[in-house]
Amino acid sequence: MTVSGLVALAAGVTVDKPTGFLGALATAAEDFIKVFNKGGSVLLSLMGGILPTLIVLLTAVNALVRLIGAEKIENLGKAAARPGIQWYPVRYIVLPFVSVFMLTNPMAYTMGRFLPERLKPAFYDSAVSFVHPILGIFPHANPGELFVYVGIATGIQQLGYGLGDLAVRYLLVGLVVIFIRGIVTEAITAKMMSRAEKAA
Amino acid sequence: MDGLTNLIVKIGRSVGGVVGTLYQAGRDTVDTVIRNVIPFMAFISFIIGLILTTGIGDWIAKALKGSASSLGGLLLISIICAIPILSPLLGPGAVIAQIVGTLLGVEIGKGNIPAQYSLPALFAINPQVGCDFIPVGLALGEAEPETVEIGVPAVLFSRLITGPLAVVIAYFASFGLYTASK
């Protein structure tokens, strides 16, 4: 008989609450198992709730990425290396997005090889900062770290709200943030590199 | 007749290729789910169970409620997580961010933290993302050792600026999020 079956059976019979030393032990045992009963029901709701959708979605996107072919995005990497202000959005918005989407965490960072040395830290910063904002809509990019988003999203779900609004805003704000992060890190890297050159 | 055979072979091959790709994608997915997703779900479920059934929950709720339901509190969280010495320690596997995220989710679900704060909170708990991984990430991008030497502190210092900034941007972007229905 399962634990929950036993509990249900016990609930049907009324006995005096156990007292004394053994009673305390019994209460402690009940409290102990309560933690895992609750955890088990949370696990079941997660596995029954998001897992089936996740598996189907991951399969579809993984197949799409394979059919397109990851090598197709190499030209984008070369374009992002070009100097000039108009290439900043390509380097710190489009390239991180496409790399994280197609190559996923952690292979997305290999796209940095197309950039000159002084831009590599900024690109890494930009790309790595996008592996969570993308999760709301494209969880295939980083399924191992899903709960950064899902943890908070579960709370929203409990309130009965839809997750679309949060997922879209998380993605869009994420794009703005990685753009700023790329620019700031590029500036800091440039300053530190020129200082290192002077010292050498 | 040869042309027809060729056509049939061609169609058969491409269909086979697509089906094979889909099948392989499914295999990869199940592999990831079993190896990465379900173990984390088990671990998170245990933590949630512990929080919901013991007094820990109330204690955490009190601590988080003050800091996570105001812009100032969220900024403070993001600054702490972005401190260059702390951020590489908090980074690995995003475990800290995932646990804190789950704790916040529980509190949001209970109504202790306004739902609108979910968006800035997502950024406040995560300015340390990837800070543990900078040398490896740069190496994957085939960076020279000199670049790594400068790149690590450059990214860490940048986070001190962009971490709190991200929270502010997210805060302003969260206007109108889950508030109309109240």
Tab-separated table of C-alpha atoms in Angstrom:
chain	number	residue	atom	x	y	z
A	1	MET	CA	0.000	0.000	0.000
A	2	THR	CA	1.278	3.476	-0.786
A	3	VAL	CA	2.046	6.094	1.809
A	4	SER	CA	-0.801	8.310	0.687
A	5	GLY	CA	-3.135	5.302	0.877
A	6	LEU	CA	-2.113	4.743	4.463
A	7	VAL	CA	-2.652	8.398	5.277
A	8	ALA	CA	-6.106	8.312	3.681
A	9	LEU	CA	-6.953	5.193	5.646
A	10	ALA	CA	-5.763	6.770	8.878
A	11	ALA	CA	-7.844	9.866	8.227
A	12	GLY	CA	-10.992	7.762	8.168
A	13	VAL	CA	-10.499	6.451	11.687
A	14	THR	CA	-10.608	8.763	14.678
A	15	VAL	CA	-8.188	7.976	17.467
A	16	ASP	CA	-6.825	10.170	20.227
A	17	LYS	CA	-3.775	12.130	19.270
A	18	PRO	CA	-0.758	10.146	20.500
A	19	THR	CA	0.903	11.617	23.551
A	20	GLY	CA	4.100	11.067	25.486
A	21	PHE	CA	7.441	10.020	24.087
A	22	LEU	CA	6.023	7.721	21.426
A	23	GLY	CA	3.450	10.339	20.534
A	24	ALA	CA	6.145	12.918	19.939
A	25	LEU	CA	7.985	10.443	17.751
A	26	ALA	CA	4.836	9.765	15.779
A	27	THR	CA	4.187	13.478	15.244
A	28	ALA	CA	7.792	13.963	14.171
A	29	ALA	CA	7.478	11.081	11.718
A	30	GLU	CA	4.314	12.575	10.233
A	31	ASP	CA	5.915	15.991	9.875
A	32	PHE	CA	8.925	14.324	8.279
A	33	ILE	CA	6.936	12.506	5.630
A	34	LYS	CA	4.759	15.581	5.032
A	35	VAL	CA	7.768	17.414	3.557
A	36	PHE	CA	8.239	14.673	0.967
A	37	ASN	CA	4.556	14.251	0.237
A	38	LYS	CA	4.396	17.951	-0.582
A	39	GLY	CA	7.611	17.740	-2.598
A	40	GLY	CA	6.235	14.741	-4.457
A	41	SER	CA	3.039	16.530	-5.413
A	42	VAL	CA	5.097	19.525	-6.602
A	43	LEU	CA	7.250	17.164	-8.689
A	44	LEU	CA	4.166	15.541	-10.174
A	45	SER	CA	2.669	18.897	-11.101
A	46	LEU	CA	5.932	19.944	-12.763
A	47	MET	CA	6.265	16.672	-14.671
A	48	GLY	CA	2.611	16.693	-15.667
A	49	GLY	CA	2.506	20.430	-16.365
A	50	ILE	CA	5.511	21.736	-18.235
A	51	LEU	CA	7.438	18.580	-19.084
A	52	PRO	CA	5.281	17.160	-21.930
A	53	THR	CA	5.107	20.546	-23.676
A	54	LEU	CA	8.814	21.013	-23.129
A	55	ILE	CA	9.713	17.663	-24.688
A	56	VAL	CA	7.624	18.278	-27.803
A	57	LEU	CA	8.889	21.845	-28.164
A	58	LEU	CA	12.513	20.807	-27.676
A	59	THR	CA	12.138	18.080	-30.293
A	60	ALA	CA	10.649	20.480	-32.835
A	61	VAL	CA	13.260	23.185	-32.351
A	62	ASN	CA	16.149	20.715	-32.230
A	63	ALA	CA	14.942	19.275	-35.533
A	64	LEU	CA	14.601	22.763	-37.021
A	65	VAL	CA	18.130	23.682	-35.983
A	66	ARG	CA	19.463	20.456	-37.515
A	67	LEU	CA	17.573	20.982	-40.768
A	68	ILE	CA	18.818	24.570	-41.124
A	69	GLY	CA	22.358	23.575	-40.195
A	70	ALA	CA	24.411	25.387	-37.594
A	71	GLU	CA	27.180	26.201	-40.094
A	72	LYS	CA	24.832	28.597	-41.919
A	73	ILE	CA	25.320	31.272	-39.284
A	74	GLU	CA	29.060	31.603	-39.827
A	75	ASN	CA	28.602	34.431	-42.328
A	76	LEU	CA	26.735	36.382	-39.674
A	77	GLY	CA	29.750	36.043	-37.378
A	78	LYS	CA	31.974	37.499	-40.074
A	79	ALA	CA	29.581	40.407	-40.624
A	80	ALA	CA	29.501	41.155	-36.906
A	81	ALA	CA	33.267	41.639	-36.857
A	82	ARG	CA	33.086	44.692	-39.133
A	83	PRO	CA	33.969	48.078	-37.630
A	84	GLY	CA	31.486	50.938	-37.527
A	85	ILE	CA	28.575	51.895	-35.335
A	86	GLN	CA	25.947	50.264	-37.571
A	87	TRP	CA	27.408	46.822	-36.787
A	88	TYR	CA	26.963	47.169	-33.019
A	89	PRO	CA	23.373	45.889	-33.048
A	90	VAL	CA	24.453	42.969	-35.242
A	91	ARG	CA	27.289	42.104	-32.892
A	92	TYR	CA	25.471	42.459	-29.584
A	93	ILE	CA	21.846	41.700	-30.463
A	94	VAL	CA	21.497	39.639	-33.650
A	95	LEU	CA	24.620	37.487	-33.325
A	96	PRO	CA	24.077	36.557	-29.643
A	97	PHE	CA	20.413	35.795	-30.318
A	98	VAL	CA	21.106	33.628	-33.358
A	99	SER	CA	24.092	31.876	-31.734
A	100	VAL	CA	22.211	31.057	-28.551
A	101	PHE	CA	19.174	29.932	-30.544
A	102	MET	CA	21.074	27.760	-33.021
A	103	LEU	CA	24.076	26.545	-31.037
A	104	THR	CA	22.607	26.752	-27.505
A	105	ASN	CA	24.557	27.044	-24.258
A	106	PRO	CA	27.573	26.588	-24.164
A	107	MET	CA	28.452	26.138	-27.856
A	108	ALA	CA	27.065	29.614	-28.653
A	109	TYR	CA	30.292	31.170	-27.380
A	110	THR	CA	32.281	29.520	-30.191
A	111	MET	CA	30.897	32.212	-32.504
A	112	GLY	CA	33.346	34.585	-30.821
A	113	ARG	CA	36.087	33.119	-33.019
A	114	PHE	CA	35.003	35.319	-35.917
A	115	LEU	CA	35.573	38.505	-33.912
A	116	PRO	CA	38.887	40.307	-33.290
A	117	GLU	CA	40.450	39.753	-29.859
A	118	ARG	CA	39.371	43.108	-28.436
A	119	LEU	CA	35.695	42.298	-29.038
A	120	LYS	CA	35.669	38.727	-27.707
A	121	PRO	CA	35.002	39.511	-24.016
A	122	ALA	CA	32.131	41.824	-24.966
A	123	PHE	CA	30.573	39.209	-27.232
A	124	TYR	CA	30.885	36.534	-24.554
A	125	ASP	CA	29.271	38.851	-21.995
A	126	SER	CA	26.463	39.622	-24.399
A	127	ALA	CA	25.832	35.999	-25.424
A	128	VAL	CA	26.031	34.502	-21.943
A	129	SER	CA	23.592	37.088	-20.628
A	130	PHE	CA	21.037	35.905	-23.144
A	131	VAL	CA	20.942	32.211	-22.182
A	132	HIS	CA	18.195	32.900	-19.618
A	133	PRO	CA	15.978	35.614	-21.185
A	134	ILE	CA	15.495	33.294	-24.187
A	135	LEU	CA	14.107	30.503	-21.973
A	136	GLY	CA	10.578	31.878	-21.746
A	137	ILE	CA	9.947	31.237	-25.430
A	138	PHE	CA	12.760	28.928	-26.591
A	139	PRO	CA	13.651	26.634	-23.687
A	140	HIS	CA	15.763	24.402	-25.965
A	141	ALA	CA	18.604	26.930	-25.716
A	142	ASN	CA	19.419	26.100	-22.108
A	143	PRO	CA	17.175	23.386	-20.658
A	144	GLY	CA	19.562	22.624	-17.805
A	145	GLU	CA	19.011	26.069	-16.294
A	146	LEU	CA	15.307	26.317	-16.957
A	147	PHE	CA	14.338	27.195	-13.411
A	148	VAL	CA	15.811	30.678	-13.471
A	149	TYR	CA	12.697	31.490	-15.481
A	150	VAL	CA	10.329	28.629	-14.601
A	151	GLY	CA	10.797	29.185	-10.863
A	152	ILE	CA	9.328	32.667	-11.052
A	153	ALA	CA	6.910	31.763	-13.844
A	154	THR	CA	5.355	29.042	-11.659
A	155	GLY	CA	4.352	31.720	-9.167
A	156	ILE	CA	2.698	33.745	-11.913
A	157	GLN	CA	0.860	30.638	-13.075
A	158	GLN	CA	-0.451	29.979	-9.574
A	159	LEU	CA	-2.013	33.428	-9.620
A	160	GLY	CA	-3.870	32.388	-12.758
A	161	TYR	CA	-2.161	34.783	-15.161
A	162	GLY	CA	-0.869	33.855	-18.609
A	163	LEU	CA	2.866	33.538	-19.058
A	164	GLY	CA	3.061	35.047	-22.547
A	165	ASP	CA	3.379	38.611	-21.360
A	166	LEU	CA	6.216	37.802	-18.967
A	167	ALA	CA	8.035	35.594	-21.509
A	168	VAL	CA	7.909	38.225	-24.259
A	169	ARG	CA	8.976	41.060	-21.985
A	170	TYR	CA	11.794	38.948	-20.518
A	171	LEU	CA	13.071	38.280	-24.039
A	172	LEU	CA	12.803	41.893	-25.207
A	173	VAL	CA	14.348	43.414	-22.087
A	174	GLY	CA	17.028	40.715	-22.371
A	175	LEU	CA	17.883	41.938	-25.874
A	176	VAL	CA	18.185	45.523	-24.647
A	177	VAL	CA	20.336	44.425	-21.707
A	178	ILE	CA	22.746	42.309	-23.780
A	179	PHE	CA	23.153	45.214	-26.214
A	180	ILE	CA	24.111	47.572	-23.383
A	181	ARG	CA	26.290	44.892	-21.790
A	182	GLY	CA	28.190	44.377	-25.053
A	183	ILE	CA	28.852	48.098	-25.460
A	184	VAL	CA	29.914	48.643	-21.829
A	185	THR	CA	32.174	45.585	-21.751
A	186	GLU	CA	33.719	46.545	-25.086
A	187	ALA	CA	34.558	50.000	-23.696
A	188	ILE	CA	36.003	48.578	-20.465
A	189	THR	CA	38.046	45.994	-22.390
A	190	ALA	CA	39.428	48.703	-24.696
A	191	LYS	CA	40.463	50.829	-21.728
A	192	MET	CA	42.138	47.920	-19.940
A	193	MET	CA	43.922	46.788	-23.095
A	194	SER	CA	45.381	50.226	-23.796
A	195	ARG	CA	46.504	50.454	-20.170
A	196	ALA	CA	48.164	47.029	-20.419
A	197	GLU	CA	49.925	48.093	-23.613
A	198	LYS	CA	51.266	51.256	-21.976
A	199	ALA	CA	52.548	49.239	-19.017
A	200	ALA	CA	54.297	46.759	-21.308
B	1	MET	CA	12.264	5.191	-66.863
B	2	ASP	CA	15.644	6.105	-65.379
B	3	GLY	CA	14.413	9.585	-64.584
B	4	LEU	CA	11.442	8.225	-62.691
B	5	THR	CA	13.632	5.871	-60.646
B	6	ASN	CA	15.990	8.719	-59.832
B	7	LEU	CA	13.094	10.881	-58.720
B	8	ILE	CA	11.728	8.162	-56.457
B	9	VAL	CA	15.149	7.546	-54.957
B	10	LYS	CA	15.597	11.280	-54.416
B	11	ILE	CA	12.217	11.660	-52.690
B	12	GLY	CA	12.842	8.591	-50.579
B	13	ARG	CA	16.211	9.885	-49.493
B	14	SER	CA	15.035	13.352	-48.506
B	15	VAL	CA	12.005	12.030	-46.645
B	16	GLY	CA	14.246	9.565	-44.871
B	17	GLY	CA	16.607	12.385	-44.011
B	18	VAL	CA	13.847	14.517	-42.492
B	19	VAL	CA	12.397	11.631	-40.509
B	20	GLY	CA	15.857	10.657	-39.320
B	21	THR	CA	16.532	14.226	-38.221
B	22	LEU	CA	13.260	14.431	-36.321
B	23	TYR	CA	13.931	11.102	-34.674
B	24	GLN	CA	17.441	12.146	-33.689
B	25	ALA	CA	16.058	15.441	-32.344
B	26	GLY	CA	13.622	13.482	-30.195
B	27	ARG	CA	16.398	11.256	-28.934
B	28	ASP	CA	18.546	14.283	-28.023
B	29	THR	CA	15.595	15.917	-26.295
B	30	VAL	CA	14.759	12.918	-24.133
B	31	ASP	CA	18.440	12.606	-23.304
B	32	THR	CA	18.607	16.238	-22.130
B	33	VAL	CA	15.355	15.991	-20.239
B	34	ILE	CA	16.415	12.877	-18.346
B	35	ARG	CA	19.929	14.065	-17.684
B	36	ASN	CA	19.419	17.766	-16.959
B	37	VAL	CA	15.801	18.735	-16.525
B	38	ILE	CA	14.216	15.998	-14.393
B	39	PRO	CA	17.073	15.837	-11.832
B	40	PHE	CA	16.709	19.560	-11.297
B	41	MET	CA	12.946	19.234	-10.992
B	42	ALA	CA	13.428	16.576	-8.306
B	43	PHE	CA	15.813	18.797	-6.397
B	44	ILE	CA	13.601	21.879	-6.712
B	45	SER	CA	10.521	19.874	-5.659
B	46	PHE	CA	12.270	18.811	-2.479
B	47	ILE	CA	13.203	22.420	-1.704
B	48	ILE	CA	9.654	23.641	-2.375
B	49	GLY	CA	8.262	20.857	-0.181
B	50	LEU	CA	10.596	21.842	2.591
B	51	ILE	CA	9.673	25.519	2.259
B	52	LEU	CA	5.935	24.973	2.134
B	53	THR	CA	5.668	22.527	5.041
B	54	THR	CA	8.194	23.918	7.505
B	55	GLY	CA	8.600	27.332	9.030
B	56	ILE	CA	11.483	28.119	6.680
B	57	GLY	CA	8.976	29.509	4.230
B	58	ASP	CA	7.737	32.242	6.551
B	59	TRP	CA	11.272	33.176	7.446
B	60	ILE	CA	12.307	33.450	3.789
B	61	ALA	CA	9.095	35.244	2.964
B	62	LYS	CA	9.861	37.925	5.521
B	63	ALA	CA	13.406	38.352	4.242
B	64	LEU	CA	12.389	38.422	0.589
B	65	LYS	CA	9.197	40.402	0.933
B	66	GLY	CA	11.070	43.470	2.105
B	67	SER	CA	13.775	43.336	-0.544
B	68	ALA	CA	11.965	41.870	-3.542
B	69	SER	CA	8.930	44.109	-3.613
B	70	SER	CA	10.675	47.423	-4.091
B	71	LEU	CA	13.027	48.772	-6.732
B	72	GLY	CA	15.627	49.650	-4.098
B	73	GLY	CA	15.611	46.150	-2.651
B	74	LEU	CA	15.954	44.529	-6.058
B	75	LEU	CA	18.827	46.883	-6.891
B	76	LEU	CA	20.531	45.867	-3.668
B	77	ILE	CA	20.179	42.170	-4.572
B	78	SER	CA	21.602	42.800	-8.037
B	79	ILE	CA	24.551	44.811	-6.701
B	80	ILE	CA	25.413	42.090	-4.186
B	81	CYS	CA	25.240	39.398	-6.870
B	82	ALA	CA	27.402	41.522	-9.195
B	83	ILE	CA	30.297	42.107	-6.768
B	84	PRO	CA	33.327	40.871	-8.756
B	85	ILE	CA	34.477	38.526	-5.977
B	86	LEU	CA	31.031	37.071	-5.343
B	87	SER	CA	29.745	36.810	-8.891
B	88	PRO	CA	32.027	33.929	-10.031
B	89	LEU	CA	31.100	32.037	-6.855
B	90	LEU	CA	27.367	32.512	-7.393
B	91	GLY	CA	27.508	31.584	-11.062
B	92	PRO	CA	28.091	27.824	-11.470
B	93	GLY	CA	25.213	26.065	-13.185
B	94	ALA	CA	23.006	29.033	-12.337
B	95	VAL	CA	22.056	26.965	-9.277
B	96	ILE	CA	21.778	29.980	-6.976
B	97	ALA	CA	19.692	31.920	-9.485
B	98	GLN	CA	17.423	28.901	-9.976
B	99	ILE	CA	16.886	28.380	-6.247
B	100	VAL	CA	16.281	32.070	-5.528
B	101	GLY	CA	14.012	32.236	-8.569
B	102	THR	CA	11.979	29.325	-7.256
B	103	LEU	CA	11.750	30.876	-3.785
B	104	LEU	CA	10.542	34.130	-5.315
B	105	GLY	CA	8.079	32.187	-7.458
B	106	VAL	CA	6.602	30.569	-4.350
B	107	GLU	CA	6.209	33.986	-2.712
B	108	ILE	CA	4.708	35.516	-5.857
B	109	GLY	CA	2.256	32.606	-6.026
B	110	LYS	CA	1.220	33.249	-2.433
B	111	GLY	CA	0.723	36.920	-3.202
B	112	ASN	CA	3.469	38.153	-0.885
B	113	ILE	CA	5.342	39.778	-3.768
B	114	PRO	CA	3.407	41.707	-6.447
B	115	ALA	CA	3.310	39.821	-9.772
B	116	GLN	CA	4.565	42.917	-11.564
B	117	TYR	CA	7.931	42.506	-9.835
B	118	SER	CA	8.521	39.151	-11.533
B	119	LEU	CA	10.226	40.857	-14.495
B	120	PRO	CA	12.753	43.041	-12.623
B	121	ALA	CA	13.314	40.136	-10.204
B	122	LEU	CA	14.376	37.901	-13.094
B	123	PHE	CA	17.220	40.338	-13.735
B	124	ALA	CA	17.966	41.142	-10.095
B	125	ILE	CA	18.748	37.522	-9.222
B	126	ASN	CA	20.951	37.016	-12.250
B	127	PRO	CA	23.660	39.676	-12.805
B	128	GLN	CA	26.228	36.935	-12.132
B	129	VAL	CA	25.184	34.865	-15.155
B	130	GLY	CA	28.210	33.224	-16.736
B	131	CYS	CA	30.706	34.946	-14.429
B	132	ASP	CA	32.140	31.551	-13.455
B	133	PHE	CA	32.550	30.552	-17.068
B	134	ILE	CA	34.410	33.515	-18.611
B	135	PRO	CA	37.790	31.796	-19.285
B	136	VAL	CA	36.082	28.723	-20.778
B	137	GLY	CA	33.642	30.805	-22.801
B	138	LEU	CA	36.457	32.928	-24.198
B	139	ALA	CA	38.491	29.807	-24.958
B	140	LEU	CA	35.524	28.435	-26.917
B	141	GLY	CA	35.723	31.652	-28.932
B	142	GLU	CA	39.423	30.880	-29.559
B	143	ALA	CA	40.640	33.900	-27.576
B	144	GLU	CA	44.355	34.422	-26.837
B	145	PRO	CA	45.529	34.016	-23.207
B	146	GLU	CA	46.178	37.801	-23.077
B	147	THR	CA	42.542	38.443	-23.996
B	148	VAL	CA	41.359	36.090	-21.262
B	149	GLU	CA	43.576	37.887	-18.752
B	150	ILE	CA	41.893	41.205	-19.536
B	151	GLY	CA	38.489	39.803	-20.461
B	152	VAL	CA	37.758	38.228	-17.071
B	153	PRO	CA	38.022	41.451	-15.018
B	154	ALA	CA	36.450	43.471	-17.846
B	155	VAL	CA	33.283	41.361	-17.786
B	156	LEU	CA	33.175	41.271	-13.976
B	157	PHE	CA	33.483	45.060	-13.674
B	158	SER	CA	30.992	45.586	-16.471
B	159	ARG	CA	28.432	43.575	-14.495
B	160	LEU	CA	28.664	46.031	-11.600
B	161	ILE	CA	27.304	48.670	-13.973
B	162	THR	CA	25.023	46.636	-16.206
B	163	GLY	CA	23.582	44.390	-13.461
B	164	PRO	CA	21.711	47.134	-11.586
B	165	LEU	CA	21.026	48.918	-14.884
B	166	ALA	CA	19.234	45.810	-16.170
B	167	VAL	CA	17.010	45.849	-13.078
B	168	VAL	CA	16.085	49.490	-13.700
B	169	ILE	CA	15.281	48.810	-17.364
B	170	ALA	CA	13.210	45.756	-16.429
B	171	TYR	CA	11.438	47.769	-13.736
B	172	PHE	CA	10.297	50.358	-16.246
B	173	ALA	CA	9.443	47.640	-18.767
B	174	SER	CA	7.225	45.954	-16.188
B	175	PHE	CA	4.628	48.741	-16.088
B	176	GLY	CA	1.272	47.302	-17.007
B	177	LEU	CA	2.439	43.726	-16.450
B	178	TYR	CA	-0.241	41.732	-14.560
B	179	THR	CA	-1.695	44.884	-13.030
B	180	ALA	CA	-4.779	45.561	-15.147
B	181	SER	CA	-6.745	42.603	-13.799
B	182	LYS	CA	-6.360	43.648	-10.177
